[in-house]
Amino acid sequence: MDSYSITDSSNRIIRNTFTVTMITYVLSSLTSSLGSMIDGVVIGQFLGVDAMAAFGLASPVLIVFALVGAVLSSGARNRFTLMVGKGDMAGARGVFTLSMVLSVGISVALMLLTMVFATPLCILLGAQGSAAELLDQTRGYLLGFSIGLPGMNASRVLYGYMAIDNDRQLTVISSLALTLVDIVLDVLIAAAGGGTFGMGLATAVSHYVQMGVLLLHFRRKDRLIHFSLKDIRWKEAAAMIGKGLPVGAGRVSNARSVIFNQILAGVAAAGCIAAYSVHRQADSLLNPFVFGVSNTLVGQTQ
C-alpha cells in the first residue's frame, strides 16, 4: 500500500511537471508570434485586402527577427542549468547577463538596419511586380514592428529563465498582458483610421509591456538569476549560440514563404497574397503547441 502511494505520488508529480513545463514552452514560443497573429486578425477585419497582403509580405522577416530570442533562449537555458549544476553561480550569472546583453544588442542592430534598408527589404520580400502598390504598407508595418524587437527578444530570453527560477505564473501573466494591450491598441488604431505602421507599432508597445511584466521577477529576493556585467564570460557566447542553433534552424525553414510571396507577386493579384497570408496565420496557431510538446519531451529526457 505504501509502495503504491509512493508510486502514485511520483507519477502525479511527473504529470504536473510535464504539464506546467509544456505550458511554459508553448507560451515561450507564442511570445514572439502572438502579437503578429493578433495584427493579422485585426488587419484582415478592418484594413482591407491590400493591408492584409502587405502584412503577408512582411510576415517571413518577422520569423527571422524572432530567431535572436529563440536561439539565445534555448542555448542560454542549457548553459545556465549546466553552470548551476556544477555549483558555478558566478558562471550562471554571467550566462544570464550575456544572453540578455546579446538579445538586446543584436535586436537593436536589427531594428536600425530595418529602418535604414526598409525599402529594399520590402522589395526583396515581394513588394514588386503586380504587388508594387503594397510597398508603402509593407514598409510601414515593418518599421512599426521593428521598434519592438529589443522587447520581443528580451522577453523570449527571460521566458526561458522563469521556469528554471520557479516563476511560471509570471509567464502566463505577461502573455495575457501582451495579448490585451495589443488587441486594445490595434482596435483603437483601426477605429481611428490608422494604417499598417500603427498596427506594427501597437505590437511593439505590447512586447515592451510584456517585458516589463517579466522584469517584475527581479523584485523577488530569493531569485536564482542575477544581472552582473562583471561575471560575463564572452567565450560562452559561442557555446550558447551553438546549443540554440537547432531551434533556429527549424524556424528558418518557416521563412520559405518569402519565395511563394515573390511568385504570387509576379503572377497574381494582392488578393492571392492576402489569402496565402491567412493560410499561414492558421498554421502559426498550431506551431507553438507542436514546439512546446517536442521541447518538453526533450527536456524531460535530458
PDB file of C-alpha atoms in Angstrom:
ATOM      1  CA  MET A   1       0.000   0.000   0.000  1.00  0.00           C
ATOM      2  CA  ASP A   2       2.816   2.384   0.900  1.00  0.00           C
ATOM      3  CA  SER A   3       4.633   1.401  -2.289  1.00  0.00           C
ATOM      4  CA  TYR A   4       1.522   2.149  -4.325  1.00  0.00           C
ATOM      5  CA  SER A   5       1.079   5.525  -2.676  1.00  0.00           C
ATOM      6  CA  ILE A   6       4.677   6.499  -3.348  1.00  0.00           C
ATOM      7  CA  THR A   7       4.410   5.417  -6.990  1.00  0.00           C
ATOM      8  CA  ASP A   8       1.106   7.224  -7.473  1.00  0.00           C
ATOM      9  CA  SER A   9       2.539  10.378  -5.897  1.00  0.00           C
ATOM     10  CA  SER A  10       5.629  10.212  -8.111  1.00  0.00           C
ATOM     11  CA  ASN A  11       3.505   9.793 -11.238  1.00  0.00           C
ATOM     12  CA  ARG A  12       1.376  12.755 -10.234  1.00  0.00           C
ATOM     13  CA  ILE A  13       4.464  14.924  -9.735  1.00  0.00           C
ATOM     14  CA  ILE A  14       5.806  13.891 -13.146  1.00  0.00           C
ATOM     15  CA  ARG A  15       2.469  14.620 -14.828  1.00  0.00           C
ATOM     16  CA  ASN A  16       2.186  18.011 -13.158  1.00  0.00           C
ATOM     17  CA  THR A  17       5.789  18.890 -14.010  1.00  0.00           C
ATOM     18  CA  PHE A  18       5.267  17.872 -17.635  1.00  0.00           C
ATOM     19  CA  THR A  19       2.045  19.884 -17.937  1.00  0.00           C
ATOM     20  CA  VAL A  20       3.457  23.042 -16.362  1.00  0.00           C
ATOM     21  CA  THR A  21       6.671  22.803 -18.386  1.00  0.00           C
ATOM     22  CA  MET A  22       4.755  22.274 -21.632  1.00  0.00           C
ATOM     23  CA  ILE A  23       2.576  25.317 -20.942  1.00  0.00           C
ATOM     24  CA  THR A  24       5.717  27.379 -20.308  1.00  0.00           C
ATOM     25  CA  TYR A  25       7.318  26.249 -23.563  1.00  0.00           C
ATOM     26  CA  VAL A  26       4.126  26.917 -25.521  1.00  0.00           C
ATOM     27  CA  LEU A  27       3.855  30.413 -24.079  1.00  0.00           C
ATOM     28  CA  SER A  28       7.548  30.963 -24.768  1.00  0.00           C
ATOM     29  CA  SER A  29       7.011  30.066 -28.413  1.00  0.00           C
ATOM     30  CA  LEU A  30       3.898  32.203 -28.599  1.00  0.00           C
ATOM     31  CA  THR A  31       5.639  35.265 -27.188  1.00  0.00           C
ATOM     32  CA  SER A  32       7.371  36.027 -30.491  1.00  0.00           C
ATOM     33  CA  SER A  33       4.343  35.304 -32.710  1.00  0.00           C
ATOM     34  CA  LEU A  34       1.277  36.193 -30.673  1.00  0.00           C
ATOM     35  CA  GLY A  35       1.466  39.906 -31.453  1.00  0.00           C
ATOM     36  CA  SER A  36       1.750  39.364 -35.204  1.00  0.00           C
ATOM     37  CA  MET A  37      -1.117  36.844 -35.124  1.00  0.00           C
ATOM     38  CA  ILE A  38      -3.355  39.427 -33.452  1.00  0.00           C
ATOM     39  CA  ASP A  39      -2.261  42.004 -36.020  1.00  0.00           C
ATOM     40  CA  GLY A  40      -3.211  39.629 -38.810  1.00  0.00           C
ATOM     41  CA  VAL A  41      -6.717  39.165 -37.419  1.00  0.00           C
ATOM     42  CA  VAL A  42      -7.344  42.896 -36.895  1.00  0.00           C
ATOM     43  CA  ILE A  43      -5.800  43.901 -40.231  1.00  0.00           C
ATOM     44  CA  GLY A  44      -7.914  41.328 -42.055  1.00  0.00           C
ATOM     45  CA  GLN A  45     -11.087  42.538 -40.353  1.00  0.00           C
ATOM     46  CA  PHE A  46     -10.613  46.312 -40.553  1.00  0.00           C
ATOM     47  CA  LEU A  47      -7.923  47.414 -43.020  1.00  0.00           C
ATOM     48  CA  GLY A  48      -8.824  45.541 -46.178  1.00  0.00           C
ATOM     49  CA  VAL A  49      -7.259  43.166 -48.679  1.00  0.00           C
ATOM     50  CA  ASP A  50      -4.241  45.296 -49.628  1.00  0.00           C
ATOM     51  CA  ALA A  51      -3.231  45.781 -45.982  1.00  0.00           C
ATOM     52  CA  MET A  52      -3.597  42.050 -45.344  1.00  0.00           C
ATOM     53  CA  ALA A  53      -1.452  41.313 -48.395  1.00  0.00           C
ATOM     54  CA  ALA A  54       1.191  43.776 -47.153  1.00  0.00           C
ATOM     55  CA  PHE A  55       1.151  42.053 -43.772  1.00  0.00           C
ATOM     56  CA  GLY A  56       1.613  38.731 -45.560  1.00  0.00           C
ATOM     57  CA  LEU A  57       4.674  40.051 -47.376  1.00  0.00           C
ATOM     58  CA  ALA A  58       6.203  41.235 -44.095  1.00  0.00           C
ATOM     59  CA  SER A  59       5.482  38.037 -42.145  1.00  0.00           C
ATOM     60  CA  PRO A  60       8.521  35.968 -43.247  1.00  0.00           C
ATOM     61  CA  VAL A  61      11.004  38.525 -41.927  1.00  0.00           C
ATOM     62  CA  LEU A  62       9.188  38.559 -38.586  1.00  0.00           C
ATOM     63  CA  ILE A  63      10.279  34.944 -38.186  1.00  0.00           C
ATOM     64  CA  VAL A  64      13.887  35.971 -38.794  1.00  0.00           C
ATOM     65  CA  PHE A  65      13.530  38.778 -36.241  1.00  0.00           C
ATOM     66  CA  ALA A  66      12.398  36.230 -33.648  1.00  0.00           C
ATOM     67  CA  LEU A  67      15.401  33.967 -34.290  1.00  0.00           C
ATOM     68  CA  VAL A  68      17.559  36.016 -31.935  1.00  0.00           C
ATOM     69  CA  GLY A  69      15.355  35.276 -28.941  1.00  0.00           C
ATOM     70  CA  ALA A  70      14.708  31.655 -29.963  1.00  0.00           C
ATOM     71  CA  VAL A  71      18.391  30.739 -30.361  1.00  0.00           C
ATOM     72  CA  LEU A  72      19.639  32.607 -27.294  1.00  0.00           C
ATOM     73  CA  SER A  73      16.793  31.391 -25.074  1.00  0.00           C
ATOM     74  CA  SER A  74      17.406  27.737 -25.868  1.00  0.00           C
ATOM     75  CA  GLY A  75      21.208  27.933 -25.718  1.00  0.00           C
ATOM     76  CA  ALA A  76      21.341  30.112 -22.596  1.00  0.00           C
ATOM     77  CA  ARG A  77      18.947  27.872 -20.703  1.00  0.00           C
ATOM     78  CA  ASN A  78      21.164  24.885 -21.427  1.00  0.00           C
ATOM     79  CA  ARG A  79      24.360  26.647 -20.332  1.00  0.00           C
ATOM     80  CA  PHE A  80      22.712  28.203 -17.268  1.00  0.00           C
ATOM     81  CA  THR A  81      21.442  24.882 -15.870  1.00  0.00           C
ATOM     82  CA  LEU A  82      24.856  23.333 -16.531  1.00  0.00           C
ATOM     83  CA  MET A  83      26.578  26.077 -14.530  1.00  0.00           C
ATOM     84  CA  VAL A  84      24.103  25.787 -11.658  1.00  0.00           C
ATOM     85  CA  GLY A  85      24.533  22.003 -11.621  1.00  0.00           C
ATOM     86  CA  LYS A  86      28.289  22.453 -11.293  1.00  0.00           C
ATOM     87  CA  GLY A  87      27.824  24.956  -8.475  1.00  0.00           C
ATOM     88  CA  ASP A  88      29.356  27.735 -10.573  1.00  0.00           C
ATOM     89  CA  MET A  89      26.952  30.534  -9.633  1.00  0.00           C
ATOM     90  CA  ALA A  90      29.239  33.253 -10.996  1.00  0.00           C
ATOM     91  CA  GLY A  91      29.214  31.430 -14.340  1.00  0.00           C
ATOM     92  CA  ALA A  92      25.420  31.147 -14.187  1.00  0.00           C
ATOM     93  CA  ARG A  93      25.100  34.884 -13.548  1.00  0.00           C
ATOM     94  CA  GLY A  94      27.435  35.519 -16.463  1.00  0.00           C
ATOM     95  CA  VAL A  95      25.395  33.320 -18.810  1.00  0.00           C
ATOM     96  CA  PHE A  96      22.167  35.090 -17.886  1.00  0.00           C
ATOM     97  CA  THR A  97      23.727  38.532 -18.256  1.00  0.00           C
ATOM     98  CA  LEU A  98      25.389  37.652 -21.554  1.00  0.00           C
ATOM     99  CA  SER A  99      22.144  36.265 -23.014  1.00  0.00           C
ATOM    100  CA  MET A 100      20.308  39.480 -22.140  1.00  0.00           C
ATOM    101  CA  VAL A 101      23.090  41.723 -23.478  1.00  0.00           C
ATOM    102  CA  LEU A 102      23.250  39.775 -26.756  1.00  0.00           C
ATOM    103  CA  SER A 103      19.481  39.645 -27.230  1.00  0.00           C
ATOM    104  CA  VAL A 104      19.068  43.389 -26.736  1.00  0.00           C
ATOM    105  CA  GLY A 105      22.245  44.342 -28.622  1.00  0.00           C
ATOM    106  CA  ILE A 106      21.518  42.215 -31.699  1.00  0.00           C
ATOM    107  CA  SER A 107      17.875  43.324 -31.678  1.00  0.00           C
ATOM    108  CA  VAL A 108      18.846  46.996 -31.633  1.00  0.00           C
ATOM    109  CA  ALA A 109      21.181  46.357 -34.580  1.00  0.00           C
ATOM    110  CA  LEU A 110      18.385  44.600 -36.498  1.00  0.00           C
ATOM    111  CA  MET A 111      15.997  47.450 -35.696  1.00  0.00           C
ATOM    112  CA  LEU A 112      18.412  50.056 -37.057  1.00  0.00           C
ATOM    113  CA  LEU A 113      19.169  48.007 -40.176  1.00  0.00           C
ATOM    114  CA  THR A 114      15.455  47.605 -40.848  1.00  0.00           C
ATOM    115  CA  MET A 115      14.888  51.340 -40.547  1.00  0.00           C
ATOM    116  CA  VAL A 116      17.733  52.125 -42.938  1.00  0.00           C
ATOM    117  CA  PHE A 117      17.037  49.392 -45.514  1.00  0.00           C
ATOM    118  CA  ALA A 118      13.249  49.079 -45.189  1.00  0.00           C
ATOM    119  CA  THR A 119      12.503  49.771 -48.855  1.00  0.00           C
ATOM    120  CA  PRO A 120      14.926  47.265 -50.453  1.00  0.00           C
ATOM    121  CA  LEU A 121      13.933  44.708 -47.819  1.00  0.00           C
ATOM    122  CA  CYS A 122      10.261  45.059 -48.763  1.00  0.00           C
ATOM    123  CA  ILE A 123      11.120  44.669 -52.447  1.00  0.00           C
ATOM    124  CA  LEU A 124      13.072  41.518 -51.598  1.00  0.00           C
ATOM    125  CA  LEU A 125      10.051  40.218 -49.685  1.00  0.00           C
ATOM    126  CA  GLY A 126       7.869  40.561 -52.782  1.00  0.00           C
ATOM    127  CA  ALA A 127       6.590  44.151 -52.910  1.00  0.00           C
ATOM    128  CA  GLN A 128       7.303  44.357 -56.630  1.00  0.00           C
ATOM    129  CA  GLY A 129       5.692  43.481 -59.918  1.00  0.00           C
ATOM    130  CA  SER A 130       1.935  43.223 -59.552  1.00  0.00           C
ATOM    131  CA  ALA A 131       2.374  43.816 -55.791  1.00  0.00           C
ATOM    132  CA  ALA A 132       4.409  47.031 -56.131  1.00  0.00           C
ATOM    133  CA  GLU A 133       1.500  49.064 -54.739  1.00  0.00           C
ATOM    134  CA  LEU A 134       1.924  47.193 -51.446  1.00  0.00           C
ATOM    135  CA  LEU A 135       5.385  48.665 -50.843  1.00  0.00           C
ATOM    136  CA  ASP A 136       4.327  51.553 -48.606  1.00  0.00           C
ATOM    137  CA  GLN A 137       2.057  49.445 -46.400  1.00  0.00           C
ATOM    138  CA  THR A 138       4.613  46.642 -46.099  1.00  0.00           C
ATOM    139  CA  ARG A 139       7.335  49.129 -45.156  1.00  0.00           C
ATOM    140  CA  GLY A 140       5.025  50.797 -42.650  1.00  0.00           C
ATOM    141  CA  TYR A 141       4.307  47.554 -40.824  1.00  0.00           C
ATOM    142  CA  LEU A 142       7.976  46.533 -40.727  1.00  0.00           C
ATOM    143  CA  LEU A 143       9.054  49.919 -39.390  1.00  0.00           C
ATOM    144  CA  GLY A 144       6.430  49.870 -36.651  1.00  0.00           C
ATOM    145  CA  PHE A 145       7.114  46.258 -35.694  1.00  0.00           C
ATOM    146  CA  SER A 146      10.913  46.654 -35.686  1.00  0.00           C
ATOM    147  CA  ILE A 147      10.720  49.223 -32.878  1.00  0.00           C
ATOM    148  CA  GLY A 148       9.698  46.404 -30.548  1.00  0.00           C
ATOM    149  CA  LEU A 149      12.492  43.959 -31.429  1.00  0.00           C
ATOM    150  CA  PRO A 150      14.559  44.529 -28.254  1.00  0.00           C
ATOM    151  CA  GLY A 151      11.487  43.998 -26.074  1.00  0.00           C
ATOM    152  CA  MET A 152      10.329  40.942 -28.026  1.00  0.00           C
ATOM    153  CA  ASN A 153      13.642  39.084 -27.937  1.00  0.00           C
ATOM    154  CA  ALA A 154      14.479  40.088 -24.366  1.00  0.00           C
ATOM    155  CA  SER A 155      11.086  38.724 -23.303  1.00  0.00           C
ATOM    156  CA  ARG A 156      11.764  35.468 -25.140  1.00  0.00           C
ATOM    157  CA  VAL A 157      15.066  35.024 -23.310  1.00  0.00           C
ATOM    158  CA  LEU A 158      13.513  35.902 -19.936  1.00  0.00           C
ATOM    159  CA  TYR A 159      10.794  33.300 -20.538  1.00  0.00           C
ATOM    160  CA  GLY A 160      13.383  30.541 -20.528  1.00  0.00           C
ATOM    161  CA  TYR A 161      14.605  31.531 -17.081  1.00  0.00           C
ATOM    162  CA  MET A 162      11.181  31.879 -15.473  1.00  0.00           C
ATOM    163  CA  ALA A 163      10.612  28.111 -15.495  1.00  0.00           C
ATOM    164  CA  ILE A 164      14.063  27.495 -14.019  1.00  0.00           C
ATOM    165  CA  ASP A 165      13.545  30.137 -11.326  1.00  0.00           C
ATOM    166  CA  ASN A 166      10.114  28.832 -10.286  1.00  0.00           C
ATOM    167  CA  ASP A 167       8.082  31.785 -11.532  1.00  0.00           C
ATOM    168  CA  ARG A 168       5.986  30.164 -14.255  1.00  0.00           C
ATOM    169  CA  GLN A 169       2.861  32.109 -13.316  1.00  0.00           C
ATOM    170  CA  LEU A 170       4.573  35.313 -14.407  1.00  0.00           C
ATOM    171  CA  THR A 171       4.901  33.934 -17.945  1.00  0.00           C
ATOM    172  CA  VAL A 172       1.135  33.467 -18.087  1.00  0.00           C
ATOM    173  CA  ILE A 173       0.504  36.975 -16.746  1.00  0.00           C
ATOM    174  CA  SER A 174       2.955  38.527 -19.207  1.00  0.00           C
ATOM    175  CA  SER A 175       1.346  36.727 -22.173  1.00  0.00           C
ATOM    176  CA  LEU A 176      -2.090  37.907 -21.081  1.00  0.00           C
ATOM    177  CA  ALA A 177      -0.735  41.454 -20.768  1.00  0.00           C
ATOM    178  CA  LEU A 178       0.756  41.297 -24.277  1.00  0.00           C
ATOM    179  CA  THR A 179      -2.495  39.975 -25.737  1.00  0.00           C
ATOM    180  CA  LEU A 180      -4.731  42.508 -24.009  1.00  0.00           C
ATOM    181  CA  VAL A 181      -2.552  45.526 -24.813  1.00  0.00           C
ATOM    182  CA  ASP A 182      -2.089  44.515 -28.446  1.00  0.00           C
ATOM    183  CA  ILE A 183      -5.796  43.879 -29.025  1.00  0.00           C
ATOM    184  CA  VAL A 184      -6.837  47.167 -27.408  1.00  0.00           C
ATOM    185  CA  LEU A 185      -4.232  49.223 -29.285  1.00  0.00           C
ATOM    186  CA  ASP A 186      -4.939  47.504 -32.617  1.00  0.00           C
ATOM    187  CA  VAL A 187      -8.677  48.117 -32.341  1.00  0.00           C
ATOM    188  CA  LEU A 188      -8.170  51.743 -31.298  1.00  0.00           C
ATOM    189  CA  ILE A 189      -5.765  52.355 -34.196  1.00  0.00           C
ATOM    190  CA  ALA A 190      -8.122  50.679 -36.663  1.00  0.00           C
ATOM    191  CA  ALA A 191     -11.068  52.739 -35.359  1.00  0.00           C
ATOM    192  CA  ALA A 192      -9.003  55.917 -35.748  1.00  0.00           C
ATOM    193  CA  GLY A 193      -8.239  55.046 -39.369  1.00  0.00           C
ATOM    194  CA  GLY A 194      -4.618  54.128 -38.728  1.00  0.00           C
ATOM    195  CA  GLY A 195      -2.607  52.036 -41.142  1.00  0.00           C
ATOM    196  CA  THR A 196      -0.132  49.191 -41.035  1.00  0.00           C
ATOM    197  CA  PHE A 197       2.547  51.281 -39.299  1.00  0.00           C
ATOM    198  CA  GLY A 198       0.187  51.752 -36.352  1.00  0.00           C
ATOM    199  CA  MET A 199      -0.514  48.023 -36.230  1.00  0.00           C
ATOM    200  CA  GLY A 200       3.173  47.212 -36.123  1.00  0.00           C
ATOM    201  CA  LEU A 201       3.795  49.882 -33.507  1.00  0.00           C
ATOM    202  CA  ALA A 202       0.970  48.511 -31.338  1.00  0.00           C
ATOM    203  CA  THR A 203       2.677  45.125 -31.335  1.00  0.00           C
ATOM    204  CA  ALA A 204       5.994  46.779 -30.480  1.00  0.00           C
ATOM    205  CA  VAL A 205       4.435  48.516 -27.472  1.00  0.00           C
ATOM    206  CA  SER A 206       2.801  45.272 -26.312  1.00  0.00           C
ATOM    207  CA  HIS A 207       6.170  43.499 -26.339  1.00  0.00           C
ATOM    208  CA  TYR A 208       7.657  46.174 -24.092  1.00  0.00           C
ATOM    209  CA  VAL A 209       4.682  45.798 -21.750  1.00  0.00           C
ATOM    210  CA  GLN A 210       5.312  42.058 -21.666  1.00  0.00           C
ATOM    211  CA  MET A 211       8.995  42.609 -20.912  1.00  0.00           C
ATOM    212  CA  GLY A 212       8.051  44.995 -18.112  1.00  0.00           C
ATOM    213  CA  VAL A 213       5.840  42.342 -16.522  1.00  0.00           C
ATOM    214  CA  LEU A 214       8.614  39.742 -16.723  1.00  0.00           C
ATOM    215  CA  LEU A 215      11.074  42.156 -15.123  1.00  0.00           C
ATOM    216  CA  LEU A 216       8.858  42.154 -12.021  1.00  0.00           C
ATOM    217  CA  HIS A 217      10.534  38.818 -11.279  1.00  0.00           C
ATOM    218  CA  PHE A 218      13.581  40.745 -10.071  1.00  0.00           C
ATOM    219  CA  ARG A 219      11.612  42.073  -7.132  1.00  0.00           C
ATOM    220  CA  ARG A 220      11.925  38.611  -5.583  1.00  0.00           C
ATOM    221  CA  LYS A 221      14.746  38.300  -3.071  1.00  0.00           C
ATOM    222  CA  ASP A 222      15.059  34.530  -3.459  1.00  0.00           C
ATOM    223  CA  ARG A 223      15.582  34.592  -7.236  1.00  0.00           C
ATOM    224  CA  LEU A 224      18.260  32.474  -8.896  1.00  0.00           C
ATOM    225  CA  ILE A 225      19.005  34.798 -11.810  1.00  0.00           C
ATOM    226  CA  HIS A 226      21.020  37.994 -11.302  1.00  0.00           C
ATOM    227  CA  PHE A 227      22.310  40.579 -13.773  1.00  0.00           C
ATOM    228  CA  SER A 228      26.072  41.022 -13.335  1.00  0.00           C
ATOM    229  CA  LEU A 229      28.266  42.523 -16.051  1.00  0.00           C
ATOM    230  CA  LYS A 230      31.471  41.621 -14.201  1.00  0.00           C
ATOM    231  CA  ASP A 231      30.633  37.897 -14.411  1.00  0.00           C
ATOM    232  CA  ILE A 232      30.250  37.809 -18.195  1.00  0.00           C
ATOM    233  CA  ARG A 233      32.458  35.265 -19.942  1.00  0.00           C
ATOM    234  CA  TRP A 234      32.376  36.229 -23.598  1.00  0.00           C
ATOM    235  CA  LYS A 235      33.614  32.825 -24.740  1.00  0.00           C
ATOM    236  CA  GLU A 236      30.249  31.432 -23.565  1.00  0.00           C
ATOM    237  CA  ALA A 237      28.591  33.202 -26.496  1.00  0.00           C
ATOM    238  CA  ALA A 238      29.769  30.561 -28.977  1.00  0.00           C
ATOM    239  CA  ALA A 239      28.583  27.673 -26.798  1.00  0.00           C
ATOM    240  CA  MET A 240      25.262  29.408 -26.136  1.00  0.00           C
ATOM    241  CA  ILE A 241      24.562  30.048 -29.812  1.00  0.00           C
ATOM    242  CA  GLY A 242      25.727  26.567 -30.784  1.00  0.00           C
ATOM    243  CA  LYS A 243      23.298  24.934 -28.373  1.00  0.00           C
ATOM    244  CA  GLY A 244      20.437  27.078 -29.639  1.00  0.00           C
ATOM    245  CA  LEU A 245      21.056  26.713 -33.376  1.00  0.00           C
ATOM    246  CA  PRO A 246      18.870  23.598 -33.841  1.00  0.00           C
ATOM    247  CA  VAL A 247      15.860  25.636 -32.695  1.00  0.00           C
ATOM    248  CA  GLY A 248      16.850  28.445 -35.035  1.00  0.00           C
ATOM    249  CA  ALA A 249      17.276  26.059 -37.975  1.00  0.00           C
ATOM    250  CA  GLY A 250      13.736  24.807 -37.526  1.00  0.00           C
ATOM    251  CA  ARG A 251      12.373  28.346 -37.543  1.00  0.00           C
ATOM    252  CA  VAL A 252      14.364  29.429 -40.584  1.00  0.00           C
ATOM    253  CA  SER A 253      12.556  26.753 -42.607  1.00  0.00           C
ATOM    254  CA  ASN A 254       9.302  28.580 -41.877  1.00  0.00           C
ATOM    255  CA  ALA A 255      10.625  31.649 -43.713  1.00  0.00           C
ATOM    256  CA  ARG A 256      10.353  29.783 -47.016  1.00  0.00           C
ATOM    257  CA  SER A 257       7.052  31.587 -47.570  1.00  0.00           C
ATOM    258  CA  VAL A 258       9.025  34.579 -48.919  1.00  0.00           C
ATOM    259  CA  ILE A 259       9.599  32.510 -52.085  1.00  0.00           C
ATOM    260  CA  PHE A 260       5.872  31.863 -52.502  1.00  0.00           C
ATOM    261  CA  ASN A 261       5.164  35.555 -51.910  1.00  0.00           C
ATOM    262  CA  GLN A 262       7.559  36.521 -54.682  1.00  0.00           C
ATOM    263  CA  ILE A 263       5.922  34.029 -57.048  1.00  0.00           C
ATOM    264  CA  LEU A 264       2.465  35.356 -56.213  1.00  0.00           C
ATOM    265  CA  ALA A 265       3.669  38.953 -56.598  1.00  0.00           C
ATOM    266  CA  GLY A 266       4.847  38.142 -60.097  1.00  0.00           C
ATOM    267  CA  VAL A 267       1.767  36.319 -61.395  1.00  0.00           C
ATOM    268  CA  ALA A 268      -1.194  37.140 -59.147  1.00  0.00           C
ATOM    269  CA  ALA A 269      -3.109  39.987 -57.528  1.00  0.00           C
ATOM    270  CA  ALA A 270      -2.896  41.262 -53.946  1.00  0.00           C
ATOM    271  CA  GLY A 271      -5.920  39.158 -53.018  1.00  0.00           C
ATOM    272  CA  CYS A 272      -3.954  35.959 -53.616  1.00  0.00           C
ATOM    273  CA  ILE A 273      -1.138  37.133 -51.344  1.00  0.00           C
ATOM    274  CA  ALA A 274      -3.710  38.051 -48.691  1.00  0.00           C
ATOM    275  CA  ALA A 275      -5.312  34.600 -48.949  1.00  0.00           C
ATOM    276  CA  TYR A 276      -1.936  32.904 -48.584  1.00  0.00           C
ATOM    277  CA  SER A 277      -1.199  35.084 -45.552  1.00  0.00           C
ATOM    278  CA  VAL A 278      -4.442  33.929 -43.888  1.00  0.00           C
ATOM    279  CA  HIS A 279      -3.438  30.318 -44.561  1.00  0.00           C
ATOM    280  CA  ARG A 280      -0.049  30.868 -42.887  1.00  0.00           C
ATOM    281  CA  GLN A 281      -1.717  32.516 -39.901  1.00  0.00           C
ATOM    282  CA  ALA A 282      -3.770  29.359 -39.379  1.00  0.00           C
ATOM    283  CA  ASP A 283      -0.593  27.257 -39.444  1.00  0.00           C
ATOM    284  CA  SER A 284       1.103  29.584 -36.962  1.00  0.00           C
ATOM    285  CA  LEU A 285      -1.623  28.894 -34.410  1.00  0.00           C
ATOM    286  CA  LEU A 286      -0.608  25.218 -34.311  1.00  0.00           C
ATOM    287  CA  ASN A 287       3.187  25.542 -34.479  1.00  0.00           C
ATOM    288  CA  PRO A 288       3.700  26.833 -30.894  1.00  0.00           C
ATOM    289  CA  PHE A 289       1.872  23.831 -29.463  1.00  0.00           C
ATOM    290  CA  VAL A 290       3.908  21.357 -31.515  1.00  0.00           C
ATOM    291  CA  PHE A 291       7.081  23.218 -30.498  1.00  0.00           C
ATOM    292  CA  GLY A 292       6.025  23.168 -26.849  1.00  0.00           C
ATOM    293  CA  VAL A 293       5.298  19.453 -26.692  1.00  0.00           C
ATOM    294  CA  SER A 294       8.506  18.469 -28.523  1.00  0.00           C
ATOM    295  CA  ASN A 295      10.715  20.688 -26.346  1.00  0.00           C
ATOM    296  CA  THR A 296       9.067  19.378 -23.197  1.00  0.00           C
ATOM    297  CA  LEU A 297       9.692  15.780 -24.218  1.00  0.00           C
ATOM    298  CA  VAL A 298      13.340  16.566 -24.977  1.00  0.00           C
ATOM    299  CA  GLY A 299      13.722  18.399 -21.675  1.00  0.00           C
ATOM    300  CA  GLN A 300      12.257  15.533 -19.674  1.00  0.00           C
ATOM    301  CA  THR A 301      14.783  13.096 -21.158  1.00  0.00           C
ATOM    302  CA  GLN A 302      17.888  15.222 -20.540  1.00  0.00           C
TER     303      GLN A 302
END
